[in-house]
PDB file of C-alpha atoms in Angstrom:
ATOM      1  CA  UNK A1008      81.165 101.262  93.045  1.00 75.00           C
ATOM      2  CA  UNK A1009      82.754  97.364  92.323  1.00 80.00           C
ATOM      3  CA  UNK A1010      86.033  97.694  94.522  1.00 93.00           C
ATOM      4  CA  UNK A1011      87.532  95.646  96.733  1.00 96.00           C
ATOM      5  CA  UNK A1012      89.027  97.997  99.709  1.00 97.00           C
ATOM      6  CA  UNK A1013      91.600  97.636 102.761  1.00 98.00           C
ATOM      7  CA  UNK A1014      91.779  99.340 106.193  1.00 97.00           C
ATOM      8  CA  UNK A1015      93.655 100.491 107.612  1.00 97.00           C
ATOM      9  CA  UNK A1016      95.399 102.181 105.247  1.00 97.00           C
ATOM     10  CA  UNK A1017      98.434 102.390 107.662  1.00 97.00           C
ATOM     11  CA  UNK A1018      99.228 101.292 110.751  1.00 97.00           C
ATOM     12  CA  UNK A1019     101.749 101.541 113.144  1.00 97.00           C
ATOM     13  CA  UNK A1020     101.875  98.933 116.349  1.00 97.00           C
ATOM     14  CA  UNK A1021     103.840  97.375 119.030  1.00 97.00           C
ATOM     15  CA  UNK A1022     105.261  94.568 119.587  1.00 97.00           C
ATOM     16  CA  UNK A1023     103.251  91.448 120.692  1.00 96.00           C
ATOM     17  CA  UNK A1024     100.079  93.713 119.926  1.00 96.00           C
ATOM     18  CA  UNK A1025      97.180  91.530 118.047  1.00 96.00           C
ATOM     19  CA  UNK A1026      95.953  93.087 114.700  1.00 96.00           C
ATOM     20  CA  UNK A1027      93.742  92.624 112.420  1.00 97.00           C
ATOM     21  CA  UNK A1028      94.113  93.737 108.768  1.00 98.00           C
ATOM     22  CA  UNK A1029      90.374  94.071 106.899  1.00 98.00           C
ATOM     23  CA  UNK A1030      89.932  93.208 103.154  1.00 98.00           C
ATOM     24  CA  UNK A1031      86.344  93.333 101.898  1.00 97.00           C
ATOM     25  CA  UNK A1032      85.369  93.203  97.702  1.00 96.00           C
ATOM     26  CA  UNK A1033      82.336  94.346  96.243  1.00 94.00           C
ATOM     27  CA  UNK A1034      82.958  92.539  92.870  1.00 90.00           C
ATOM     28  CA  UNK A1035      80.891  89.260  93.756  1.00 89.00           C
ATOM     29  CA  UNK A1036      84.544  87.388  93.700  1.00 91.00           C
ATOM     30  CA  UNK A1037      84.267  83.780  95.059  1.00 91.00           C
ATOM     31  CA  UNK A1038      88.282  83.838  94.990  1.00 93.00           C
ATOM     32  CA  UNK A1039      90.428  85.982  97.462  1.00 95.00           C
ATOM     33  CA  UNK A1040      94.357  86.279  98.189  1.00 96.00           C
ATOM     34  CA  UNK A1041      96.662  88.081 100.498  1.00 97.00           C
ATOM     35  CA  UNK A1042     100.297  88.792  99.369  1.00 97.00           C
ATOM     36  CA  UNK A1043     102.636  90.261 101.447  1.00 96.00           C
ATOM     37  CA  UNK A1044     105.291  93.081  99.759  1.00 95.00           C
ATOM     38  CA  UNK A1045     108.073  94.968 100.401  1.00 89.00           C
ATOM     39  CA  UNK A1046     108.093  98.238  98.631  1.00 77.00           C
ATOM     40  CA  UNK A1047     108.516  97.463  95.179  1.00 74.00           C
ATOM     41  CA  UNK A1048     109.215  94.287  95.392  1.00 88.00           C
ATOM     42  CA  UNK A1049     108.427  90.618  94.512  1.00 91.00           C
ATOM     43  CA  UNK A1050     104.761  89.087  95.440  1.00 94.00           C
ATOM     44  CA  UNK A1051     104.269  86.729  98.095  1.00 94.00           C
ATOM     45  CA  UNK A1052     101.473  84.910  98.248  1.00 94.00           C
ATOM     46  CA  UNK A1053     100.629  84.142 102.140  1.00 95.00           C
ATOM     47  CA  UNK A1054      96.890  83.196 101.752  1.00 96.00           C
ATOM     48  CA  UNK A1055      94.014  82.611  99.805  1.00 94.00           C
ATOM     49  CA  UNK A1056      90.744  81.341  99.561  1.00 94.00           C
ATOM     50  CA  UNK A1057      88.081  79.763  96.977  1.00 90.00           C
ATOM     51  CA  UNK A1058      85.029  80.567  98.840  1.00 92.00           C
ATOM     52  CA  UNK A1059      83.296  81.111 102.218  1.00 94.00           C
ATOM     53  CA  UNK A1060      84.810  78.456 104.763  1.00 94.00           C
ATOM     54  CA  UNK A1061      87.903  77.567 102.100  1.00 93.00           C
ATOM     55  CA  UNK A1062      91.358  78.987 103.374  1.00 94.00           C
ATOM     56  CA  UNK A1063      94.462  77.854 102.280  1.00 93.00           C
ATOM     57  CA  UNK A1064      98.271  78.478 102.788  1.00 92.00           C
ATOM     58  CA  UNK A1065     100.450  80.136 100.212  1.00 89.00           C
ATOM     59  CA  UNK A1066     104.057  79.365  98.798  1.00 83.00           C
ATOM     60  CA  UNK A1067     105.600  82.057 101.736  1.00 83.00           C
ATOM     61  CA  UNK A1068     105.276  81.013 105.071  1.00 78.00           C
ATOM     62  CA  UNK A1069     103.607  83.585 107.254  1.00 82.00           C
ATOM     63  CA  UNK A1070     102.298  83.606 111.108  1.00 89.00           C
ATOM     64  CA  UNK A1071      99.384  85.828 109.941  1.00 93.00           C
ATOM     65  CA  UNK A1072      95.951  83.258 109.742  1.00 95.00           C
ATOM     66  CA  UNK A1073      92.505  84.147 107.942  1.00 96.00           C
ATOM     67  CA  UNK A1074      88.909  83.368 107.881  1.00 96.00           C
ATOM     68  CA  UNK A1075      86.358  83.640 105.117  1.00 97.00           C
ATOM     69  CA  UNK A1076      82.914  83.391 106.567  1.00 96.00           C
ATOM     70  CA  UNK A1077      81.487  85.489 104.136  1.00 96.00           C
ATOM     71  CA  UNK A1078      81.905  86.030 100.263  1.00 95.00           C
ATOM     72  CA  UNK A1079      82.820  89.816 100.393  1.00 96.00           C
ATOM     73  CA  UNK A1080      85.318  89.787 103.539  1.00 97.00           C
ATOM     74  CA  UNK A1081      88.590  88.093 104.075  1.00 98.00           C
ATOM     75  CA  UNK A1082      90.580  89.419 107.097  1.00 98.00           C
ATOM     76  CA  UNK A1083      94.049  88.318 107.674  1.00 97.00           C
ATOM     77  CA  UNK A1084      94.972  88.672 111.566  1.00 96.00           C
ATOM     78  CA  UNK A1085      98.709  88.531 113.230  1.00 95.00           C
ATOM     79  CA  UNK A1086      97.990  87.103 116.711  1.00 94.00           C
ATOM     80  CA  UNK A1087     101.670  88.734 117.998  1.00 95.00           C
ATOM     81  CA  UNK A1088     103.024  91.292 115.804  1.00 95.00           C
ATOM     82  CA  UNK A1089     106.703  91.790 115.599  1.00 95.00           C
ATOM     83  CA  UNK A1090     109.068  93.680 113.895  1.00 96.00           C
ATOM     84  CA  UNK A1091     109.706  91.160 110.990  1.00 94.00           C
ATOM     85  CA  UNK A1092     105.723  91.294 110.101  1.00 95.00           C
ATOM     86  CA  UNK A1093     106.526  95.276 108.739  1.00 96.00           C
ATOM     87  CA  UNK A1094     105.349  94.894 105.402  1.00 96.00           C
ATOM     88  CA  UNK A1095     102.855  95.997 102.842  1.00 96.00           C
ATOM     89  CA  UNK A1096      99.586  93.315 102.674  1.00 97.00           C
ATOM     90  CA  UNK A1097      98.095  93.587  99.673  1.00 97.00           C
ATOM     91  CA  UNK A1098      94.258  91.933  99.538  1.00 98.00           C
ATOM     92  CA  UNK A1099      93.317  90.403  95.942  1.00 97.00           C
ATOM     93  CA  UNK A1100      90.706  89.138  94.132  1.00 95.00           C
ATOM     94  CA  UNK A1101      89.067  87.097  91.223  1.00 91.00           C
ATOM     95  CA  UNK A1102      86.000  86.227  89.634  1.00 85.00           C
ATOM     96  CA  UNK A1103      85.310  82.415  89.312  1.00 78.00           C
ATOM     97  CA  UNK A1104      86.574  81.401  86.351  1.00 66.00           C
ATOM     98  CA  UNK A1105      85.722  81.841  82.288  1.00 58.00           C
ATOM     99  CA  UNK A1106      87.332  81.585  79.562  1.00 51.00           C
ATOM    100  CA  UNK A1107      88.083  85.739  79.059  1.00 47.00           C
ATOM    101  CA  UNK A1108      89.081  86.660  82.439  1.00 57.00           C
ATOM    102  CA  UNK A1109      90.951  85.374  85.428  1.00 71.00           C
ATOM    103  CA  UNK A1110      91.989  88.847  86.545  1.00 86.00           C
ATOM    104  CA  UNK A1111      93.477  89.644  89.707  1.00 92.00           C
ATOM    105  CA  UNK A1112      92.198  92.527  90.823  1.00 94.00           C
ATOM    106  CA  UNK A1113      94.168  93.798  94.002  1.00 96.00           C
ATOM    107  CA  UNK A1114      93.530  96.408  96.729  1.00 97.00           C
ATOM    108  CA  UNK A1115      95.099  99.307  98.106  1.00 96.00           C
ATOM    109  CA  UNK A1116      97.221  97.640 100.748  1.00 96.00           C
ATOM    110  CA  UNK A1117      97.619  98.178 104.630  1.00 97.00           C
ATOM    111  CA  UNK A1118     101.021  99.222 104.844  1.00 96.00           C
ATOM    112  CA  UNK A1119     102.427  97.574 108.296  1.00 97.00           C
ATOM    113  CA  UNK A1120     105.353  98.850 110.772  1.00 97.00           C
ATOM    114  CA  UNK A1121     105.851  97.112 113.438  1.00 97.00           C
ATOM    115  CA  UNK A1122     108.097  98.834 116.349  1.00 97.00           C
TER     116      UNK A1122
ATOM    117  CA  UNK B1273     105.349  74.080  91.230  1.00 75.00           C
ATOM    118  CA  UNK B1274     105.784  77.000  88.711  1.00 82.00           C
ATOM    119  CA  UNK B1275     108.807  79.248  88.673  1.00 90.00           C
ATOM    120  CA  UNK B1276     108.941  82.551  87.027  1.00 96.00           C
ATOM    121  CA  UNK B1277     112.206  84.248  86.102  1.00 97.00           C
ATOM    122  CA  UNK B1278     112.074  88.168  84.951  1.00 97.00           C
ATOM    123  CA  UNK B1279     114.668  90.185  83.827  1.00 97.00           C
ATOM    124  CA  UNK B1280     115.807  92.927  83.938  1.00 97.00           C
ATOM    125  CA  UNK B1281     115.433  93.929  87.535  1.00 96.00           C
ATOM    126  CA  UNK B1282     115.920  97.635  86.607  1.00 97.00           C
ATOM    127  CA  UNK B1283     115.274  99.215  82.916  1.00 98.00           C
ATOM    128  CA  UNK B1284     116.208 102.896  82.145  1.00 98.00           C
ATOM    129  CA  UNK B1285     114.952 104.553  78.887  1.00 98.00           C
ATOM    130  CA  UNK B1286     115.214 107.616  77.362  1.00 98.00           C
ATOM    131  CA  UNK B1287     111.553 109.052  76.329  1.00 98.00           C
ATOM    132  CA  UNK B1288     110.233 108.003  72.849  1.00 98.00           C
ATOM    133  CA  UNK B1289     112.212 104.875  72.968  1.00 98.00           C
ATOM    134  CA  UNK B1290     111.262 101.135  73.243  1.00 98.00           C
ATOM    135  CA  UNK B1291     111.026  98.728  76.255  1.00 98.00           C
ATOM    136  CA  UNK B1292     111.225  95.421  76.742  1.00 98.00           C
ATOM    137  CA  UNK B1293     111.115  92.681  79.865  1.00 98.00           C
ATOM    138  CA  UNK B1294     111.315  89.029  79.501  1.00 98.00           C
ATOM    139  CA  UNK B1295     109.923  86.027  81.375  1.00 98.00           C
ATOM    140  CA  UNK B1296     110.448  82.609  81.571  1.00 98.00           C
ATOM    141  CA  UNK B1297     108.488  79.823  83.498  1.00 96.00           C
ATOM    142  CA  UNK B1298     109.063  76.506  84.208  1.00 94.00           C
ATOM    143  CA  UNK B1299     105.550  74.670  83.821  1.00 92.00           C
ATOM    144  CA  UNK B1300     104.653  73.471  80.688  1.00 91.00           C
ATOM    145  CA  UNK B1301     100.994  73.059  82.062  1.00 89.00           C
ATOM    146  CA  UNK B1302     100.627  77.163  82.314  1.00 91.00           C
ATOM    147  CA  UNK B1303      98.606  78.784  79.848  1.00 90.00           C
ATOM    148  CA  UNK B1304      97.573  82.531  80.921  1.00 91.00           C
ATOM    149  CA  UNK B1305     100.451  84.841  81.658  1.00 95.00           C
ATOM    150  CA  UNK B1306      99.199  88.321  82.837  1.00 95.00           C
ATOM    151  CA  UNK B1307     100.909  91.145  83.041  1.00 97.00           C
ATOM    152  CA  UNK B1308     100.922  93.904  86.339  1.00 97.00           C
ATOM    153  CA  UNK B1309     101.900  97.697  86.344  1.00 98.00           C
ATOM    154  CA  UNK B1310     102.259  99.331  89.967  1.00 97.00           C
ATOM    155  CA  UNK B1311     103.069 103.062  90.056  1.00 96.00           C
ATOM    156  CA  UNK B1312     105.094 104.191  93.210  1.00 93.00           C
ATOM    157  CA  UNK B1313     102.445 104.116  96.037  1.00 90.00           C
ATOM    158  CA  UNK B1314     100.003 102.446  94.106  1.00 94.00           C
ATOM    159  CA  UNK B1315      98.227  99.374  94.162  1.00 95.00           C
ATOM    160  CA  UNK B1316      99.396  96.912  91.135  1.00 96.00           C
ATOM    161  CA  UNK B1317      96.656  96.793  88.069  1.00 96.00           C
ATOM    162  CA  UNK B1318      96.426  95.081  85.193  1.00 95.00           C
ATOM    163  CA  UNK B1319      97.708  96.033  81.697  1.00 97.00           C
ATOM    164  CA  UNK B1320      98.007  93.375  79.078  1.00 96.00           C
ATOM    165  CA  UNK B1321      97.578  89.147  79.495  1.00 94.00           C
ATOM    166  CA  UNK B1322      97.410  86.593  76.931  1.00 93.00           C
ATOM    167  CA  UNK B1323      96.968  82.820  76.779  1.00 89.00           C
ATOM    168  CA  UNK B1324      98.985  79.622  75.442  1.00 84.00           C
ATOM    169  CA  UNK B1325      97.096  79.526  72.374  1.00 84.00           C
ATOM    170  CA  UNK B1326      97.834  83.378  71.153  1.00 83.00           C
ATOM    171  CA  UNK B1327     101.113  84.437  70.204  1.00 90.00           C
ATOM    172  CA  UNK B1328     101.023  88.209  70.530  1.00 95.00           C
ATOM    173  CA  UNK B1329      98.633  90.547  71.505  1.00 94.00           C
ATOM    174  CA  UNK B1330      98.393  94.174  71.031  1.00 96.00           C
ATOM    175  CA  UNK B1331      97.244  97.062  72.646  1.00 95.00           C
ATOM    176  CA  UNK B1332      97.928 100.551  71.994  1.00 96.00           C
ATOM    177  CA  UNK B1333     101.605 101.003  72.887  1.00 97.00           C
ATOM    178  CA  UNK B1334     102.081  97.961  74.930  1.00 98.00           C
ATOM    179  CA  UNK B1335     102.092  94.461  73.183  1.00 98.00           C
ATOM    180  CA  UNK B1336     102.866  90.959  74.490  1.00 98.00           C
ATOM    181  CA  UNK B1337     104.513  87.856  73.153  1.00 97.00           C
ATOM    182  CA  UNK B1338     104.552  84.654  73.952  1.00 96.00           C
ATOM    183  CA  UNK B1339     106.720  81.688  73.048  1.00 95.00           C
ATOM    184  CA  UNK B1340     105.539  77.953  74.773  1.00 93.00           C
ATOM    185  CA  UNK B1341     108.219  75.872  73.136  1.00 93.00           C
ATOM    186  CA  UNK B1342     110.619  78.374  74.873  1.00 94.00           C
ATOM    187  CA  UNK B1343     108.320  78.817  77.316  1.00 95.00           C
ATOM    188  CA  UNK B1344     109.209  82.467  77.624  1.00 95.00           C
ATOM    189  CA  UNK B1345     106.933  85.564  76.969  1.00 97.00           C
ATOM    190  CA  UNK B1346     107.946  89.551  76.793  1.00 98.00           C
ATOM    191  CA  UNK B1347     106.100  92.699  77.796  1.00 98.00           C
ATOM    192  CA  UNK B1348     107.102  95.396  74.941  1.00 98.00           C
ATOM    193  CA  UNK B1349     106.218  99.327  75.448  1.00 98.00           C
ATOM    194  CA  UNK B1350     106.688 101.321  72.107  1.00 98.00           C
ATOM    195  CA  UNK B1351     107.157 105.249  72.433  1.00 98.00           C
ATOM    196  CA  UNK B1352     107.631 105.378  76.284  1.00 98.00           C
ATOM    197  CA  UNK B1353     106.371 108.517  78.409  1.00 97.00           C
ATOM    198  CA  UNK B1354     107.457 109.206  81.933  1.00 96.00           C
ATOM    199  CA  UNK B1355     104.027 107.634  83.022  1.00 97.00           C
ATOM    200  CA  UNK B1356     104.918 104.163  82.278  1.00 98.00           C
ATOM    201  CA  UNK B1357     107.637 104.492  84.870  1.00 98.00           C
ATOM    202  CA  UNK B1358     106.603 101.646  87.159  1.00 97.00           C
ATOM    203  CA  UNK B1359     107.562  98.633  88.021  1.00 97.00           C
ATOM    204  CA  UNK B1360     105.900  95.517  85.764  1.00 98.00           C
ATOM    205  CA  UNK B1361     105.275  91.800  86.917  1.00 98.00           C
ATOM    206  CA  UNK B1362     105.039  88.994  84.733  1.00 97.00           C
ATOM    207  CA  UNK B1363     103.406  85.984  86.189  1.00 96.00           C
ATOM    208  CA  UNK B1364     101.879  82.618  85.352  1.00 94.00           C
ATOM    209  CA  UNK B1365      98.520  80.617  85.917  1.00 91.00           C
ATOM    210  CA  UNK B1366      98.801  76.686  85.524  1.00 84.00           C
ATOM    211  CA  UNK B1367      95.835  75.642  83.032  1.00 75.00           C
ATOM    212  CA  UNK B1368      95.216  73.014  86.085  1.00 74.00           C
ATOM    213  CA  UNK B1369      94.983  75.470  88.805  1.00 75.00           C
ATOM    214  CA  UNK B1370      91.112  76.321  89.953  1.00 73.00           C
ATOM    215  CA  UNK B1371      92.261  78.561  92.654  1.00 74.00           C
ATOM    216  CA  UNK B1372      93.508  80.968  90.515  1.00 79.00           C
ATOM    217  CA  UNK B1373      97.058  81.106  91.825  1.00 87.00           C
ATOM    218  CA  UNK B1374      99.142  83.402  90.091  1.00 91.00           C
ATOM    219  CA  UNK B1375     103.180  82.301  90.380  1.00 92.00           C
ATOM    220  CA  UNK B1376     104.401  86.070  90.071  1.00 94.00           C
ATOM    221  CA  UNK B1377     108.207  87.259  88.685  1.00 96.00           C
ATOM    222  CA  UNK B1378     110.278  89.105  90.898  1.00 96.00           C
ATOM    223  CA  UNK B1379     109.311  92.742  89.032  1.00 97.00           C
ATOM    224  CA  UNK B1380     110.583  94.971  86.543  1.00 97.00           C
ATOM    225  CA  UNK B1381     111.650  98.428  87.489  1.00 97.00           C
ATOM    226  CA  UNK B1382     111.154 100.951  84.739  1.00 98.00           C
ATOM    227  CA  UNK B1383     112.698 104.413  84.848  1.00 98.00           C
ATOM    228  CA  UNK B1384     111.678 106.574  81.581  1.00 98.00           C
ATOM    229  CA  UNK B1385     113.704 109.759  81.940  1.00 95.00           C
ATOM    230  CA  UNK B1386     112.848 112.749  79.619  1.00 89.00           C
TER     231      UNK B1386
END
């Protein structure tokens, strides 16, 4: 089935620990974004990408980086995780462009504590 | 860059009545203006967008209106049910804007209580 999916689901780490959050779509999206959430609130945008080897920074400053060497998969990885990084990343996508749909279609999320 | 302002933060309706969040933006160059629902736990999803050059669009219960001399659009939900309790983001694309960004509100919480 056309998804896009996240793993983990959760995950608890330590500080200074290197992690890796996974975001892969199944859609055929050329266009992929992280945003970064606390429960219920606003959406930040941290990343985001219009195609394989195209990564850009969002409005919110993060200390997370990304890669996009291929279409479907666009990890986001925290080279020392600290307690200020506990937050729900949530892994979007979009198909390229038409005049009927520029959808967002978002993923589960990886919810993040950091101890 | 774009700005989005939404209001209310927090909405509480009795069942069977009517809804209603507002948005404003702040770039006249925006033209699609989606709307999100995400249920407690949930990932957010799509309900209802429209573009610059439609002023309202319907669907079922939920409608959307959109003013660009204000620059201001609402999210309406007739006959509410305890399952629209959520909270709603408004946000904004820039017609100019081939990434896709979307400039997102700050979110709506809705509490329908029977």
């Amino acid at each position: 089935e056309a998804d896009i999916y996240q793993t983990p689901r959760y995950l608890v780490i330590g500080t200074g620990k290197k992690i890796t959050l996974e975001c892969s779509q199944t859609m055929g999206h050329d266009k992929m974004y992280w945003y970064q959430q606390d429960p219920g609130m606003e959406l930040h945008l941290i990343h985001y990408s219009y195609g394989v080897n195209s990564t850009e920074k969002g409005d919110l400053s993060s200390e997370s980086t990304v890669s996009r060497i291929r279409t479907e998969h666009f990890p986001l990885t925290l080279e020392s995780a600290r307690p200020s990084h506990t937050s729900q990343y949530l892994c979007a996508s979009s198909p390229p462009r038409t005049g009927s749909s520029s959808e967002q279609y978002f993923g589960p999320g990886t919810r993040l504590t950091v101890t | 860059g774009e700005n989005v302002e939404q209001h209310p933060s927090t909405l509480s309706v009795q069942e069977g009545d009517s809804a209603v969040i507002k948005c404003t933006y702040s770039d006249s160059a925006s033209n699609y203006f989606p709307w999100y629902k995400q249920e407690l736990g949930k990932r957010p999803q799509l309900i209802i967008d429209i573009r610059s050059n439609v002023g309202e669009k319907k669907d079922q219960r939920i409608a959307v209106t959109l003013n660009k001399t204000a620059k201001h659009f609402s999210l309406h939900i007739t006959e509410t049910q305890p399952e629209d309790s959520a909270v709603y983001f408004c946000a904004a694309r820039r017609t100019t804007d081939s990434w896709g960004k979307l400039q997102f509100g700050a979110g709506t919480q809705v509490v329908v209580t029977p």
